[in-house]
Short mmCIF file of C-alpha atoms in Angstrom, two decimals:
data_model
loop_
_atom_site.label_atom_id
_atom_site.label_comp_id
_atom_site.label_asym_id
_atom_site.label_seq_id
_atom_site.Cartn_x
_atom_site.Cartn_y
_atom_site.Cartn_z
CA MET A 1 29.63 103.07 -21.82
CA ASP A 2 32.28 104.65 -19.69
CA GLY A 3 34.19 107.65 -20.76
CA GLY A 4 36.65 105.34 -22.67
CA GLY A 5 33.82 103.98 -24.98
CA ARG A 6 33.62 100.70 -23.01
CA PHE A 7 30.45 98.87 -21.64
CA PRO A 8 30.53 98.55 -17.89
CA GLU A 9 28.94 94.88 -18.19
CA PRO A 10 29.31 92.13 -20.69
CA LEU A 11 26.84 92.11 -23.60
CA ILE A 12 26.26 88.31 -23.21
CA ALA A 13 24.19 87.51 -20.15
CA ALA A 14 25.92 85.27 -17.60
CA GLY A 15 24.47 81.77 -17.01
CA PRO A 16 24.00 80.04 -13.67
CA ALA A 17 27.03 80.29 -11.23
CA GLY A 18 28.59 82.87 -13.45
CA GLY A 19 28.80 80.82 -16.66
CA PRO A 20 27.79 81.58 -20.11
CA ALA A 21 24.15 82.00 -20.94
CA GLY A 22 22.18 78.79 -21.33
CA GLY A 23 24.22 77.13 -18.50
CA ALA A 24 26.88 75.89 -20.85
CA PRO A 25 30.49 75.94 -19.34
CA ALA A 26 32.96 78.54 -20.53
CA PRO A 27 35.70 77.30 -22.83
CA GLY A 28 38.45 75.55 -20.74
CA ALA A 29 36.24 75.52 -17.63
CA SER A 30 36.17 72.42 -15.48
CA LEU A 31 32.97 70.54 -14.49
CA PRO A 32 32.33 69.60 -10.85
CA GLY A 33 33.97 66.33 -10.03
CA GLY A 34 36.75 66.84 -12.67
CA TRP A 35 34.61 65.91 -15.55
CA ALA A 36 35.04 68.11 -18.74
CA GLY A 37 32.94 68.29 -21.92
CA THR A 38 29.64 66.95 -20.30
CA GLY A 39 27.76 67.23 -23.60
CA ILE A 40 30.13 64.95 -25.42
CA LEU A 41 30.08 62.37 -22.57
CA THR A 42 26.40 62.20 -22.27
CA ARG A 43 26.15 61.87 -26.05
CA TYR A 44 28.68 59.14 -26.69
CA LEU A 45 29.21 57.30 -23.52
CA PRO A 46 26.97 54.34 -22.33
CA ARG A 47 24.40 55.34 -19.82
CA PHE A 48 26.01 53.61 -16.88
CA LEU A 49 29.24 55.62 -17.53
CA ARG A 50 27.64 59.02 -17.82
CA PRO A 51 28.11 61.51 -14.96
CA ARG A 52 25.12 61.53 -12.49
CA ARG A 53 23.63 64.50 -10.74
CA ALA A 54 23.85 64.42 -7.06
CA SER A 55 20.93 63.02 -5.28
CA VAL A 56 18.83 65.34 -3.34
CA ALA A 57 18.48 64.55 0.34
CA ILE A 58 14.95 63.27 1.12
CA PRO A 59 13.80 62.58 4.67
CA ILE A 60 13.56 58.88 5.39
CA GLU A 61 9.85 59.14 6.44
CA LYS A 62 9.03 60.36 2.87
CA ARG A 63 11.00 57.60 1.16
CA MET A 64 9.21 54.73 3.12
CA PRO A 65 6.09 53.15 1.42
CA ARG A 66 2.77 54.33 2.81
CA LEU A 67 1.23 52.17 5.49
CA LEU A 68 4.37 50.07 5.82
CA GLY A 69 4.27 50.41 9.57
CA THR A 70 0.66 49.43 9.76
CA SER A 71 1.40 46.28 7.46
CA LEU A 72 4.34 45.18 9.63
CA LEU A 73 2.18 45.58 12.85
CA PHE A 74 -0.61 43.41 11.37
CA GLY A 75 1.83 40.97 10.04
CA PHE A 76 3.36 40.61 13.48
CA PHE A 77 0.07 40.03 15.22
CA GLY A 78 -0.93 37.51 12.40
CA LEU A 79 2.33 35.40 13.04
CA VAL A 80 1.75 35.46 16.79
CA GLY A 81 -1.79 34.26 16.19
CA ALA A 82 -0.83 31.58 13.70
CA THR A 83 1.87 30.34 16.11
CA GLY A 84 -0.69 30.12 18.92
CA PHE A 85 -3.20 28.30 16.58
CA VAL A 86 -0.55 25.61 15.77
CA ALA A 87 0.78 25.35 19.31
CA SER A 88 -2.62 24.90 20.87
CA GLY A 89 -3.39 21.90 18.78
CA ALA A 90 -6.30 23.52 16.91
CA TYR A 91 -4.57 23.36 13.62
CA ALA A 92 -3.96 19.68 14.00
CA GLU A 93 -7.58 19.14 14.85
CA VAL A 94 -8.67 20.98 11.73
CA VAL A 95 -6.40 18.85 9.66
CA ALA A 96 -7.73 15.68 11.23
CA ARG A 97 -11.34 16.63 10.47
CA HIS A 98 -10.99 18.34 7.21
CA GLY A 99 -7.68 17.62 5.80
CA ALA A 100 -4.58 19.88 5.03
CA LEU A 101 -5.29 23.49 3.99
CA ALA A 102 -4.15 22.75 0.51
CA ASP A 103 -6.71 19.88 0.24
CA ILE A 104 -9.45 22.24 1.68
CA ALA A 105 -8.74 24.89 -0.92
CA ALA A 106 -8.56 22.29 -3.70
CA ARG A 107 -12.01 20.93 -2.74
CA ALA A 108 -13.36 24.37 -2.55
CA ALA A 109 -12.22 24.90 -6.14
CA GLY A 110 -14.02 21.73 -7.28
CA PHE A 111 -11.24 19.18 -7.25
CA GLY A 112 -12.34 17.00 -4.41
CA LEU A 113 -11.86 13.24 -4.48
CA ASP A 114 -15.45 12.24 -5.06
CA LYS A 115 -15.18 9.00 -6.79
CA VAL A 116 -12.67 6.03 -6.46
CA THR A 117 -13.12 3.26 -9.15
CA ILE A 118 -11.44 -0.05 -8.16
CA ALA A 119 -10.94 -2.80 -10.75
CA GLY A 120 -9.69 -6.36 -10.22
CA LEU A 121 -11.41 -7.11 -6.83
CA ILE A 122 -11.90 -10.92 -6.21
CA GLN A 123 -11.42 -11.61 -2.48
CA LEU A 124 -10.76 -8.13 -1.16
CA GLN A 125 -13.42 -5.53 -0.39
CA PRO A 126 -13.45 -1.89 -1.57
CA ALA A 127 -13.35 -0.77 2.11
CA GLU A 128 -10.18 -2.69 2.65
CA ILE A 129 -8.48 -0.96 -0.41
CA LEU A 130 -9.58 2.45 0.76
CA HIS A 131 -8.19 1.83 4.32
CA ALA A 132 -4.98 0.38 3.00
CA ALA A 133 -4.43 3.31 0.62
CA ARG A 134 -5.39 5.85 3.40
CA ILE A 135 -7.99 7.49 1.17
CA ASP A 136 -11.06 9.32 2.49
CA GLN A 137 -13.18 12.37 1.99
CA ARG A 138 -10.46 14.75 3.30
CA ASN A 139 -8.34 14.11 0.21
CA SER A 140 -8.29 16.21 -2.97
CA LEU A 141 -7.20 15.09 -6.29
CA PRO A 142 -4.41 17.66 -7.09
CA PHE A 143 -2.56 16.99 -3.81
CA LEU A 144 -3.13 13.10 -3.67
CA ASP A 145 0.23 11.30 -3.89
CA VAL A 146 -0.41 8.52 -6.31
CA VAL A 147 2.95 6.94 -5.88
CA GLY A 148 2.35 6.79 -2.14
CA VAL A 149 -1.01 5.14 -2.72
CA ARG A 150 0.38 2.67 -4.96
CA ASP A 151 3.28 1.77 -2.61
CA ARG A 152 0.91 1.27 0.33
CA LEU A 153 -1.45 -0.98 -1.64
CA ALA A 154 1.65 -2.89 -2.89
CA GLU A 155 2.32 -3.83 0.81
CA VAL A 156 -1.06 -5.63 0.99
CA PRO A 157 -0.04 -9.37 0.91
CA LEU A 158 -3.11 -10.43 -1.24
CA ILE A 159 -2.31 -7.81 -3.98
CA GLY A 160 0.14 -8.91 -6.62
CA ALA A 161 0.26 -5.78 -8.90
CA VAL A 162 -1.48 -2.40 -8.73
CA SER A 163 -1.65 0.78 -10.73
CA VAL A 164 -3.13 4.24 -9.68
CA ARG A 165 -4.03 7.16 -11.87
CA LYS A 166 -5.95 10.44 -11.69
CA ILE A 167 -8.95 11.42 -13.78
CA TYR A 168 -9.66 15.14 -13.37
CA PRO A 169 -11.53 16.86 -11.89
CA HIS A 170 -12.46 14.46 -9.18
CA GLU A 171 -11.86 10.58 -9.87
CA LEU A 172 -9.16 8.13 -8.94
CA VAL A 173 -8.80 4.79 -10.74
CA VAL A 174 -7.16 1.90 -8.99
CA THR A 175 -6.49 -1.28 -11.06
CA LEU A 176 -5.02 -4.24 -9.21
CA THR A 177 -4.35 -8.08 -9.60
CA GLU A 178 -4.88 -10.27 -6.68
CA ARG A 179 -2.69 -13.25 -5.80
CA GLU A 180 -4.71 -16.41 -6.21
CA PRO A 181 -4.99 -18.28 -2.81
CA SER A 182 -4.63 -21.95 -3.14
CA ALA A 183 -4.51 -23.51 0.30
CA LEU A 184 -4.40 -22.86 4.01
CA TRP A 185 -1.30 -23.75 6.14
CA GLN A 186 -1.47 -24.50 9.77
CA ARG A 187 1.75 -24.37 11.76
CA ASN A 188 2.29 -23.77 15.46
CA GLY A 189 -1.52 -23.05 15.87
CA GLU A 190 -1.64 -20.29 13.34
CA ILE A 191 -3.23 -20.44 9.91
CA ALA A 192 -1.94 -18.63 6.86
CA VAL A 193 -3.34 -18.39 3.26
CA ILE A 194 -0.79 -19.61 0.74
CA SER A 195 -0.52 -19.73 -3.10
CA ALA A 196 0.08 -22.86 -5.07
CA ASP A 197 3.83 -22.54 -4.86
CA GLY A 198 3.62 -22.21 -1.00
CA THR A 199 4.21 -18.54 -0.80
CA VAL A 200 2.38 -17.03 2.30
CA ILE A 201 -0.08 -14.42 1.09
CA ASP A 202 -1.67 -13.37 4.32
CA ARG A 203 -2.69 -14.63 7.75
CA MET A 204 -6.15 -16.02 8.21
CA ARG A 205 -8.17 -13.12 9.23
CA ASP A 206 -11.81 -14.23 8.56
CA GLY A 207 -13.95 -17.03 7.16
CA ARG A 208 -13.63 -15.99 3.42
CA PHE A 209 -11.05 -18.69 2.82
CA ALA A 210 -12.36 -21.35 4.98
CA ALA A 211 -13.37 -23.67 2.08
CA LEU A 212 -9.68 -23.83 0.90
CA PRO A 213 -7.79 -27.17 1.46
CA LEU A 214 -5.75 -27.29 4.66
CA VAL A 215 -2.22 -28.50 5.01
CA VAL A 216 -0.53 -29.00 8.43
CA GLY A 217 3.08 -29.21 9.49
CA ASP A 218 6.46 -27.82 8.87
CA GLU A 219 7.26 -27.21 5.10
CA ALA A 220 3.73 -28.52 4.23
CA ASN A 221 3.29 -25.33 2.29
CA LEU A 222 6.09 -26.10 0.00
CA ARG A 223 4.37 -29.45 -0.93
CA THR A 224 0.98 -28.01 -1.53
CA LYS A 225 0.80 -29.17 -5.18
CA GLU A 226 1.60 -32.68 -4.09
CA TYR A 227 -1.41 -32.57 -1.72
CA LEU A 228 -3.75 -31.12 -4.14
CA ASP A 229 -2.84 -33.89 -6.57
CA LEU A 230 -3.82 -36.39 -3.83
CA LEU A 231 -7.18 -34.69 -3.48
CA ASP A 232 -7.76 -35.18 -7.16
CA ALA A 233 -6.86 -38.84 -6.90
CA ALA A 234 -9.37 -39.18 -4.03
CA GLY A 235 -12.32 -38.73 -6.53
CA PRO A 236 -15.62 -39.14 -4.64
CA LEU A 237 -13.82 -39.02 -1.38
CA LYS A 238 -12.35 -35.55 -2.01
CA GLU A 239 -15.25 -33.72 -0.28
CA ARG A 240 -14.79 -35.75 2.93
CA ILE A 241 -11.12 -34.96 3.34
CA ARG A 242 -10.57 -32.14 5.77
CA ALA A 243 -6.85 -31.65 5.96
CA GLY A 244 -3.61 -33.27 5.13
CA THR A 245 -0.73 -33.47 7.55
CA LEU A 246 2.95 -33.80 6.42
CA VAL A 247 4.55 -36.24 8.81
CA SER A 248 8.29 -35.85 9.31
CA GLY A 249 8.56 -34.09 5.99
CA ARG A 250 8.20 -37.44 4.29
CA ARG A 251 4.62 -38.73 3.85
CA TRP A 252 1.04 -37.58 4.32
CA THR A 253 -1.74 -38.49 6.65
CA LEU A 254 -5.27 -37.33 5.50
CA LYS A 255 -7.92 -36.59 7.87
CA LEU A 256 -11.26 -37.94 6.35
CA ASP A 257 -14.29 -37.31 8.60
CA GLY A 258 -12.31 -38.11 11.70
CA ILE A 259 -10.45 -41.06 10.08
CA ASP A 260 -6.70 -40.95 9.57
CA ILE A 261 -5.74 -42.21 6.10
CA ARG A 262 -1.91 -42.99 6.39
CA LEU A 263 -0.41 -42.86 2.98
CA PRO A 264 3.03 -44.28 2.00
CA GLU A 265 6.06 -42.04 1.27
CA THR A 266 6.13 -43.17 -2.29
CA GLY A 267 3.13 -44.25 -4.27
CA ALA A 268 0.75 -42.16 -2.33
CA ARG A 269 -1.46 -41.44 -5.32
CA GLU A 270 -1.77 -45.19 -6.21
CA ALA A 271 -2.56 -45.96 -2.52
CA MET A 272 -5.36 -43.33 -2.67
CA ALA A 273 -6.85 -44.81 -5.78
CA ARG A 274 -6.82 -48.31 -4.07
CA LEU A 275 -8.70 -46.93 -1.09
CA VAL A 276 -11.34 -45.42 -3.34
CA LYS A 277 -11.94 -48.73 -5.00
CA LEU A 278 -12.09 -50.56 -1.66
CA ASP A 279 -14.56 -48.11 -0.07
CA ALA A 280 -16.87 -48.30 -3.31
CA ALA A 281 -16.99 -52.12 -2.93
CA SER A 282 -17.36 -52.39 0.76
CA HIS A 283 -18.13 -49.00 2.26
CA LEU A 284 -15.06 -49.41 4.48
CA LEU A 285 -14.96 -45.68 5.62
CA ASP A 286 -18.55 -45.93 6.90
CA LYS A 287 -17.64 -48.45 9.56
CA ASP A 288 -16.42 -47.85 13.09
CA ILE A 289 -12.79 -47.10 12.33
CA ILE A 290 -10.36 -44.45 13.21
CA ALA A 291 -7.49 -45.14 10.92
CA VAL A 292 -6.59 -46.81 7.74
CA ASP A 293 -2.94 -47.75 7.02
CA LEU A 294 -1.97 -47.96 3.35
CA ARG A 295 1.74 -47.79 3.85
CA MET A 296 2.20 -51.38 2.78
CA PRO A 297 1.39 -52.02 -0.77
CA ASP A 298 0.27 -55.77 -0.33
CA ARG A 299 -2.11 -55.26 2.61
CA LEU A 300 -4.41 -52.79 4.48
CA VAL A 301 -4.42 -52.37 8.18
CA VAL A 302 -7.64 -50.89 9.90
CA ARG A 303 -7.76 -49.61 13.37
CA LEU A 304 -11.30 -49.73 15.01
CA THR A 305 -12.81 -47.27 17.51
CA GLU A 306 -13.33 -48.50 20.98
CA GLU A 307 -17.03 -49.23 20.30
CA GLY A 308 -16.22 -50.91 17.20
CA ALA A 309 -13.39 -53.01 18.71
CA ALA A 310 -15.89 -54.06 21.57
CA VAL A 311 -18.49 -55.18 19.06
CA ARG A 312 -15.94 -57.02 16.99
CA GLN A 313 -14.64 -58.72 20.16
CA GLU A 314 -18.07 -59.71 21.25
CA ALA A 315 -18.96 -61.06 17.84
CA GLN A 316 -15.74 -63.06 17.74
CA LYS A 317 -16.61 -64.55 21.31
CA LYS A 318 -20.07 -65.55 19.97
CA LYS A 319 -18.55 -67.11 17.07
CA GLN A 320 -16.07 -69.10 19.02
CA LYS A 321 -18.77 -70.27 21.35
CA GLY A 322 -20.84 -71.30 18.54
CA LYS A 323 -18.11 -73.50 17.18
CA GLY A 324 -17.57 -75.10 20.69
CA THR A 325 -21.32 -76.06 20.89
CA GLU A 326 -21.12 -77.83 17.60
CA THR A 327 -18.23 -79.76 18.84
#
């Protein structure tokens, strides 16, 4: 105390920065930044509205994640290496041999395409289906595009309908319906496989359809049913008929063991039945003839081979000579 009975210092210890003890601001004092009543604000205001302490400046090298520079360096060299791997063609070679990276990973995980079940095959072979679908050992089941496989198979002319489904972990099931080939159609030197309604299924590629009936000429494919009906009318001669040619889009000429059977434009089935009866009675088609004309309903015209014509002519001469001697 001084001589006047006063203490030289306050009895309450001063807080930080000359404020009251405990750090609380003196009554009526202003807070930094113009805020007043910090305790009330922090108690009643939302967190995002409360005053924040000034951030302490930290050197940038301490704020960066550890080993960031090393990671960036390795990433850069990895990118350069990957770019060179792709640009050199090595990646394309790996894909060509083993498939895409996703397929390689899926096969390693046990989802390889190990089994393909194909149902509905009649004329087609399994190898043809796999080739058309572009399926091989490089594929994996998870990354196989079944829609793409189905669309590619639908483009095969001999396939009428097809469905494709996956059975995990490693099986693919292909179910298809083949179009039924009915005949072969020859035009301009090319032979195509056609259905009963004349629709072209595919071009003749091998001998699997060689036993089908053959029609020849423009629009002959559209009259295939008519030709097949004539074959039925031929009865025992059916196996000897090799082809049917549509002449001028009006009538048929059948090729029977090298003999042309010329049928009329109307009544062709009846004319064929007449030929069957005639051959059964006289074995006409076993003689030296090259053509039988049935276009006239009341008569039959036969054209002989050169040898047959010579024999017939000689026989007629002998017959005439014999008649002259008797006279």
